[in-house]
PDB file of C-alpha atoms in Angstrom:
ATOM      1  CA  UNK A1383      13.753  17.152 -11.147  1.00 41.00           C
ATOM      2  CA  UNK A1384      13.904  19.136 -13.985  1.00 40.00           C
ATOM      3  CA  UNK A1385      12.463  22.680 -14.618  1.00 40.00           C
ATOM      4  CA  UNK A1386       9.414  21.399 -16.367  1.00 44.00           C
ATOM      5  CA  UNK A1387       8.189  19.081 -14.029  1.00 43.00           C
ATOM      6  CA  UNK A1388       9.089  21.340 -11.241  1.00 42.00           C
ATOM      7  CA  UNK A1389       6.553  23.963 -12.857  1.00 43.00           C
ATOM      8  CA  UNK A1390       4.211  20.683 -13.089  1.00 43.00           C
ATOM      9  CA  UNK A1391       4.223  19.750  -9.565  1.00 43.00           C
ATOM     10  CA  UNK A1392       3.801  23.462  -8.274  1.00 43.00           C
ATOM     11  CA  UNK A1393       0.850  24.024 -11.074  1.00 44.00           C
ATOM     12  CA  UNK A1394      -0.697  20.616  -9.512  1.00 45.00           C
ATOM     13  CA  UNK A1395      -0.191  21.496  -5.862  1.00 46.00           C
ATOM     14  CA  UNK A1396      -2.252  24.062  -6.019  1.00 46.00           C
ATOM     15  CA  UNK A1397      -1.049  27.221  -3.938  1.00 44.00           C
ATOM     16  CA  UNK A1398       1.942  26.410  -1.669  1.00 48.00           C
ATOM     17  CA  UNK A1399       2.230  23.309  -3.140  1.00 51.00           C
ATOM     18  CA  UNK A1400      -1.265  22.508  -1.148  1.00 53.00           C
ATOM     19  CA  UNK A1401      -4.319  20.964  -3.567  1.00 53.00           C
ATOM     20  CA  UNK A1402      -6.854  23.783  -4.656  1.00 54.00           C
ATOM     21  CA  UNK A1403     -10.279  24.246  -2.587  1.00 56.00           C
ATOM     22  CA  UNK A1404     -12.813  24.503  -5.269  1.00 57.00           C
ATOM     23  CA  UNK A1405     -16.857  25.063  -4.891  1.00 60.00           C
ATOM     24  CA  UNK A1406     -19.476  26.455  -6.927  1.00 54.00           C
ATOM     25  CA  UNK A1407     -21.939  26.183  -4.677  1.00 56.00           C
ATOM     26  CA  UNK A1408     -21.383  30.304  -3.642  1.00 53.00           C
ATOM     27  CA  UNK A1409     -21.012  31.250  -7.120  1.00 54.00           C
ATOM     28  CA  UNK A1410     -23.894  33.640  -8.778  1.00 50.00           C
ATOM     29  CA  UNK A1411     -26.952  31.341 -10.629  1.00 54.00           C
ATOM     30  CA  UNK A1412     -26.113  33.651 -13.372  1.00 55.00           C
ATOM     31  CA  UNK A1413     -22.393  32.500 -13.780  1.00 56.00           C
ATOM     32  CA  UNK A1414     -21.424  30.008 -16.452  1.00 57.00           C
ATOM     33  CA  UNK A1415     -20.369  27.183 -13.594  1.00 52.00           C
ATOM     34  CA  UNK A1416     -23.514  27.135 -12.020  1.00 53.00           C
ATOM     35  CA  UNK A1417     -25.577  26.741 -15.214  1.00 53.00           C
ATOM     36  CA  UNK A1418     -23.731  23.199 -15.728  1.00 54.00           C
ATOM     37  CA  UNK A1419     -25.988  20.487 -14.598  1.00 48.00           C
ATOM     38  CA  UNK A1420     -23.060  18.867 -12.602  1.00 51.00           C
ATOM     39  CA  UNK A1421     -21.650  22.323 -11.256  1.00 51.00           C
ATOM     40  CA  UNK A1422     -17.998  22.563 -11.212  1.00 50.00           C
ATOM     41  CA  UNK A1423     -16.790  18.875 -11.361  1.00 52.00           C
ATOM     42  CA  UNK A1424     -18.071  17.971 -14.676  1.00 52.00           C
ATOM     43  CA  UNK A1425     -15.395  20.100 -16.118  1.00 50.00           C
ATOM     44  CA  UNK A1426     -12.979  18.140 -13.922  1.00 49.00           C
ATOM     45  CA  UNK A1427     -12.724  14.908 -16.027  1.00 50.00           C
ATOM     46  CA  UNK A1428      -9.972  13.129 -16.238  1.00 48.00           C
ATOM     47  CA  UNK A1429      -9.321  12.279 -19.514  1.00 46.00           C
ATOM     48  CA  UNK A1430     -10.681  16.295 -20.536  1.00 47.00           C
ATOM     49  CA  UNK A1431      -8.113  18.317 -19.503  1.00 53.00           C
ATOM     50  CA  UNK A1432      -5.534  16.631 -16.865  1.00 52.00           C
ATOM     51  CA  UNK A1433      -3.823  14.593 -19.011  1.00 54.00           C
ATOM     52  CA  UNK A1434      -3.580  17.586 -21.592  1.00 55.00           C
ATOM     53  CA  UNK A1435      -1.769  20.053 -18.602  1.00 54.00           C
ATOM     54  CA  UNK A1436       0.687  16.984 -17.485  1.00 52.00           C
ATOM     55  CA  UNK A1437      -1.048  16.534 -14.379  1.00 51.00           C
ATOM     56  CA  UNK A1438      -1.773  12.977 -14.103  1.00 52.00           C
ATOM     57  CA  UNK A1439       1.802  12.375 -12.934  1.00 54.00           C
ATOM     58  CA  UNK A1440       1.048  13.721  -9.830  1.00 55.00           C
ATOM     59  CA  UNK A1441       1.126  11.850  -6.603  1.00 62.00           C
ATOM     60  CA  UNK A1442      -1.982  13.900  -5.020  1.00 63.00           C
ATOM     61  CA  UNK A1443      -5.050  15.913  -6.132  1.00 63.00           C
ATOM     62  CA  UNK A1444      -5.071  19.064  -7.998  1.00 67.00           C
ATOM     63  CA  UNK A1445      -8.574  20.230  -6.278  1.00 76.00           C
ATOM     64  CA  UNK A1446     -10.265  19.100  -3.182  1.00 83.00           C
ATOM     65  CA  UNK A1447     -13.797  19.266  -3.886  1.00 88.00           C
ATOM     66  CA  UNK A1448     -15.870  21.744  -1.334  1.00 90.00           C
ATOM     67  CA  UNK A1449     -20.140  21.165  -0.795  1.00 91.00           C
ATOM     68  CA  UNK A1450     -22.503  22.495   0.681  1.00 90.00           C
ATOM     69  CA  UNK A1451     -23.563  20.390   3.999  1.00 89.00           C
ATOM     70  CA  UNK A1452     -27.137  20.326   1.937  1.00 88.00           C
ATOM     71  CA  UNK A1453     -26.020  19.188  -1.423  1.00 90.00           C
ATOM     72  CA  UNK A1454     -28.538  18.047  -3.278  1.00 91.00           C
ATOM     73  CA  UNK A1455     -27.761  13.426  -4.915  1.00 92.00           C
ATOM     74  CA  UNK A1456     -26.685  14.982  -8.202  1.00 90.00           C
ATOM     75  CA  UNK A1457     -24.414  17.155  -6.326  1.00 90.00           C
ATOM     76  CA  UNK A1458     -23.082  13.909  -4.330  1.00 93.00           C
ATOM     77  CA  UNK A1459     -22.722  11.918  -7.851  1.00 91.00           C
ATOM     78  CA  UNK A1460     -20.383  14.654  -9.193  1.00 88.00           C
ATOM     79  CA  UNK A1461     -18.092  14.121  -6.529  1.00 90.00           C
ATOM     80  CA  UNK A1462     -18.612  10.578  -6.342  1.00 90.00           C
ATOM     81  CA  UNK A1463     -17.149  10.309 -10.344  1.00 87.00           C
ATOM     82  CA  UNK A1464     -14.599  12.558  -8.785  1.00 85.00           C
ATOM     83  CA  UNK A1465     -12.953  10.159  -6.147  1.00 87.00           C
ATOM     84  CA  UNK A1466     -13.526   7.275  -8.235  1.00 84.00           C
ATOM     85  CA  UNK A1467     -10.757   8.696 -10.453  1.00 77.00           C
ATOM     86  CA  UNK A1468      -8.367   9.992  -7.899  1.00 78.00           C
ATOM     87  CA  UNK A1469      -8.670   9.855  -3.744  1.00 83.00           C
ATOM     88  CA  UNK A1470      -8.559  13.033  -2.090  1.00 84.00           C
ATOM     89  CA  UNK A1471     -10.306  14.641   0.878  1.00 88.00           C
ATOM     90  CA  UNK A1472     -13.899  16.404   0.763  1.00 91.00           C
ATOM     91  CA  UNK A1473     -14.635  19.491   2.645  1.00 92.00           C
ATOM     92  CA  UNK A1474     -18.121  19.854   3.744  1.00 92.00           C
ATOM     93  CA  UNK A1475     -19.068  23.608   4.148  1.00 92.00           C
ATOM     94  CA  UNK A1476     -21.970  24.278   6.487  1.00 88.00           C
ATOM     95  CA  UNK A1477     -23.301  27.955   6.087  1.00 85.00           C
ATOM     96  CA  UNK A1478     -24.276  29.583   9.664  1.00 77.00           C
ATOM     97  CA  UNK A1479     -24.103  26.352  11.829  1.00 70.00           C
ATOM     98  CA  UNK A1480     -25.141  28.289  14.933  1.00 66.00           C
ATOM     99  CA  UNK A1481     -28.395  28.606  12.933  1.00 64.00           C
ATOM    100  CA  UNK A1482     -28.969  24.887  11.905  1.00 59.00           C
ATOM    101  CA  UNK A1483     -27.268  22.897  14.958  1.00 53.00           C
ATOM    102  CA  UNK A1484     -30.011  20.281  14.922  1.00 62.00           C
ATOM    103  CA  UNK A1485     -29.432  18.497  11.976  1.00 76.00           C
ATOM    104  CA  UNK A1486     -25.624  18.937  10.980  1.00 79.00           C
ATOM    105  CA  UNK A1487     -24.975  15.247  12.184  1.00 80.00           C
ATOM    106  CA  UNK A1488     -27.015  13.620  10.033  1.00 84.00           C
ATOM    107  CA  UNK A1489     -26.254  15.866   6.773  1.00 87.00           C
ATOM    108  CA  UNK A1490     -22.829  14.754   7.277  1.00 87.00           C
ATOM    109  CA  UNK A1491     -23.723  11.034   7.939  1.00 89.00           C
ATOM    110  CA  UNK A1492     -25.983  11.206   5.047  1.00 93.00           C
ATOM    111  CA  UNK A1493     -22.867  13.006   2.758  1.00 94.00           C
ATOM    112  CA  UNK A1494     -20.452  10.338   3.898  1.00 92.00           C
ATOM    113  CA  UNK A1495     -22.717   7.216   2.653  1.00 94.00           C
ATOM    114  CA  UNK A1496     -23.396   8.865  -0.158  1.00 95.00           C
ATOM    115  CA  UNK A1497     -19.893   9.060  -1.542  1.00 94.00           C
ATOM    116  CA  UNK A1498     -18.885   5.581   0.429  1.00 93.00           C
ATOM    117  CA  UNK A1499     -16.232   7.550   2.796  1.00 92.00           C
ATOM    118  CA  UNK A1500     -15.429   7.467   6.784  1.00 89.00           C
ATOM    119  CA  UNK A1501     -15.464  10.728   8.542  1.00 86.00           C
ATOM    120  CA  UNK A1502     -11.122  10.598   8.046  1.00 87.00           C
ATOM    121  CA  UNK A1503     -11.990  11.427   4.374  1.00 89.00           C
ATOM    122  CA  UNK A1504     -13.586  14.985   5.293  1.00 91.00           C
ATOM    123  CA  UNK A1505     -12.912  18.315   6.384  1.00 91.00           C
ATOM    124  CA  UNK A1506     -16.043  19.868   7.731  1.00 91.00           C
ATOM    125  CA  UNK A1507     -15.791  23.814   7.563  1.00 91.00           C
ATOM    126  CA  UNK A1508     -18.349  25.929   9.821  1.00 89.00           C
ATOM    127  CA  UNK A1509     -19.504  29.329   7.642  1.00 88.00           C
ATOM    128  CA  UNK A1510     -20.710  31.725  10.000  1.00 86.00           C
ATOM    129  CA  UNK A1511     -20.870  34.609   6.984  1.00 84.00           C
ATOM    130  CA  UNK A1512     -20.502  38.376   8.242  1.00 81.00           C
ATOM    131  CA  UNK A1513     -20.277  38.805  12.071  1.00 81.00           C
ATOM    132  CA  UNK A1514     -21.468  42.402  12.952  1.00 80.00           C
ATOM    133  CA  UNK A1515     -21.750  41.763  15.955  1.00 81.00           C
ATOM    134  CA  UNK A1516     -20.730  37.982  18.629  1.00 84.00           C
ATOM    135  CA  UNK A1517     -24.093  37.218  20.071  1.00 85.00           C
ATOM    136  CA  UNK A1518     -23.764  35.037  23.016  1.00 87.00           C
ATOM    137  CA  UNK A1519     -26.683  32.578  22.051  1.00 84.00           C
ATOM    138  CA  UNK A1520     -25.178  32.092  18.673  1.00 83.00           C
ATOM    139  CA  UNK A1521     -22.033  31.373  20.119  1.00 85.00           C
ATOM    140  CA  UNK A1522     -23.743  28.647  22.166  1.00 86.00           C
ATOM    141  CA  UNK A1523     -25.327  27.001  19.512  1.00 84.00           C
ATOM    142  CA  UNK A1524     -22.059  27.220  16.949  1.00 85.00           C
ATOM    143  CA  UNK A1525     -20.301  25.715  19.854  1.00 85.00           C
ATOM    144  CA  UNK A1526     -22.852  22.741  20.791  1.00 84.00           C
ATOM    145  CA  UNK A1527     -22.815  22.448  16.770  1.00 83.00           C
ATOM    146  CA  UNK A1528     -18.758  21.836  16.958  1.00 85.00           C
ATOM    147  CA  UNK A1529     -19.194  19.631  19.627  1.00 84.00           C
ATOM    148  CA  UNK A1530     -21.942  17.465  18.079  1.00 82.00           C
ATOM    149  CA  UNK A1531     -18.947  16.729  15.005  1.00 82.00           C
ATOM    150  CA  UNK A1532     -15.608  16.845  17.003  1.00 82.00           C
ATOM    151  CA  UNK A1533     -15.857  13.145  18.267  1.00 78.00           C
ATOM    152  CA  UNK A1534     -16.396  11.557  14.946  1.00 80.00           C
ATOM    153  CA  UNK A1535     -13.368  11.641  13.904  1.00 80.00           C
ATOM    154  CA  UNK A1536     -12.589  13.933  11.162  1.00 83.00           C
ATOM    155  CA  UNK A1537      -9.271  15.505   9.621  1.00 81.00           C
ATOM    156  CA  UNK A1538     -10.554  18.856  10.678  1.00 86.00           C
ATOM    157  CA  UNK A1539     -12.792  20.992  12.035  1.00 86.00           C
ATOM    158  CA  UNK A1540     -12.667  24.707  11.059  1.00 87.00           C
ATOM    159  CA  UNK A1541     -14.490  27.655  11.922  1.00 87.00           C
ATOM    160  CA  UNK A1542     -15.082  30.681   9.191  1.00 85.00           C
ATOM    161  CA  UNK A1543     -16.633  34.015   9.333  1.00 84.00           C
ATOM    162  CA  UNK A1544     -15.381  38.042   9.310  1.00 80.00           C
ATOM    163  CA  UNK A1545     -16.663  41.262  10.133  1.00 73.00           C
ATOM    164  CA  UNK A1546     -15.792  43.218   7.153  1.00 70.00           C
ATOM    165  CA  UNK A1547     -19.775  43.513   5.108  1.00 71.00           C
ATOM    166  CA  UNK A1548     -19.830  42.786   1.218  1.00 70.00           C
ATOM    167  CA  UNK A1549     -20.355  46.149   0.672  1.00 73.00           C
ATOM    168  CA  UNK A1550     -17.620  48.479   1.944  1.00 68.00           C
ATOM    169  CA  UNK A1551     -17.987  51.823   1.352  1.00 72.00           C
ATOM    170  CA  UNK A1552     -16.857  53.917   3.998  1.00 71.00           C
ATOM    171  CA  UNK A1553     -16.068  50.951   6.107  1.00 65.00           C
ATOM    172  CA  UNK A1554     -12.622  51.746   7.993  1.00 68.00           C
ATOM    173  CA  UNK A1555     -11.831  48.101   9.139  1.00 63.00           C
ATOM    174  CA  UNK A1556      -8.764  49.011  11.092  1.00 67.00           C
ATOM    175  CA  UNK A1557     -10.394  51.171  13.934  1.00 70.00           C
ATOM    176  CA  UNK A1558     -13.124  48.771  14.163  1.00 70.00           C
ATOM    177  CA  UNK A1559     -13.317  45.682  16.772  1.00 74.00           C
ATOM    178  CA  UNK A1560     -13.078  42.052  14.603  1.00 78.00           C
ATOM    179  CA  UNK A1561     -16.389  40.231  15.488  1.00 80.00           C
ATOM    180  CA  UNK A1562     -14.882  37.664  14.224  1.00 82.00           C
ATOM    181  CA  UNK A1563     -12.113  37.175  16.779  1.00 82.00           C
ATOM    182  CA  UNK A1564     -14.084  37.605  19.098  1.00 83.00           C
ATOM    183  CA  UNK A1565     -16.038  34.558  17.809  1.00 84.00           C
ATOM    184  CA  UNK A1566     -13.531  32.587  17.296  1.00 80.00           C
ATOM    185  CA  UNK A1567     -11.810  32.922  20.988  1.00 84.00           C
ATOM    186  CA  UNK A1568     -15.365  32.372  22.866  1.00 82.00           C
ATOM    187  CA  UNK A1569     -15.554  29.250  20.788  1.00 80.00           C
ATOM    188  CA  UNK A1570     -12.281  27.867  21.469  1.00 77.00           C
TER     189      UNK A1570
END
């Protein structure tokens, strides 16, 4: 391998040689991304700009597309177009599970017809946002949510969420307990 393609395949991989996450589902309605009818994948064409940077060479996906576990059919068509041009894994980002346990199943099974996929295609990420502090009953229902998706089979299950608040002034994060450890060990 020369030093051109070596440049290639790490520019490809992503960071650590791992495919990019990418969603604009988080991204402010003011922000040029989320003014695009299609979001963030209609920039991702293939013919636009892959073949241009020398990525079509590649054996695996630059990005791994992220949604939101209520994405909306012309969300669902944008990835669609996506796989149709290269395979690759979906991640499907549900924001405070321990909120919405009830219907998580059926989002999913509603995402995975949509883009014609078995639950080995996905990655299904729980978002429990800022943790100030682990209350037990949403620990209950985050777990019963993790539950409800852990037998159906999918490359993996991962939980998200931190204690430090978007705002941080004044915030001294090192003498404070993590809520979100604590989170994260009553769930396991």
């Amino acid at each position: 391998m020369n030093l051109q393609e070596d440049r290639r395949s790490r520019r490809g991989g992503g960071i650590g040689g791992q495919p990019a996450l990418g969603g604009h589902d988080l991204a402010h309605r003011r922000q040029r991304i989320r003014r695009r009818p299609a979001g963030s994948t209609r920039t991702l064409r293939p013919r636009d700009r892959t073949h241009d940077r020398g990525l079509t060479e590649l054996d695996k996906p630059c990005l791994i597309p992220v949604i939101s576990s209520r994405a909306d059919q012309q969300q669902l068509h944008s990835i669609r177009m996506l796989l149709e041009h290269q395979d690759r894994p979906v991640v499907i980002r549900t924001q405070h599970p321990s909120s919405i346990a009830s219907d998580l199943p059926q989002e999913i099974e509603r995402i995975a017809a949509a883009l014609h996929r078995g639950p080995e295609a996905f990655r299904i990420v729980f978002d429990e946002g800022y943790l100030e502090a682990v209350e037990q009953h949403r620990v209950d229902a985050l777990a019963q949510s993790i539950n409800k998706v852990l037998t159906a089979g999918f490359t993996s299950v991962s939980l998200l969420s931190g204690s430090t608040p978007p705002k941080r002034t004044n915030y001294e994060t090192h003498i404070r307990p993590r809520a979100e450890v604590q989170l994260w060990e009553a769930v396991r």
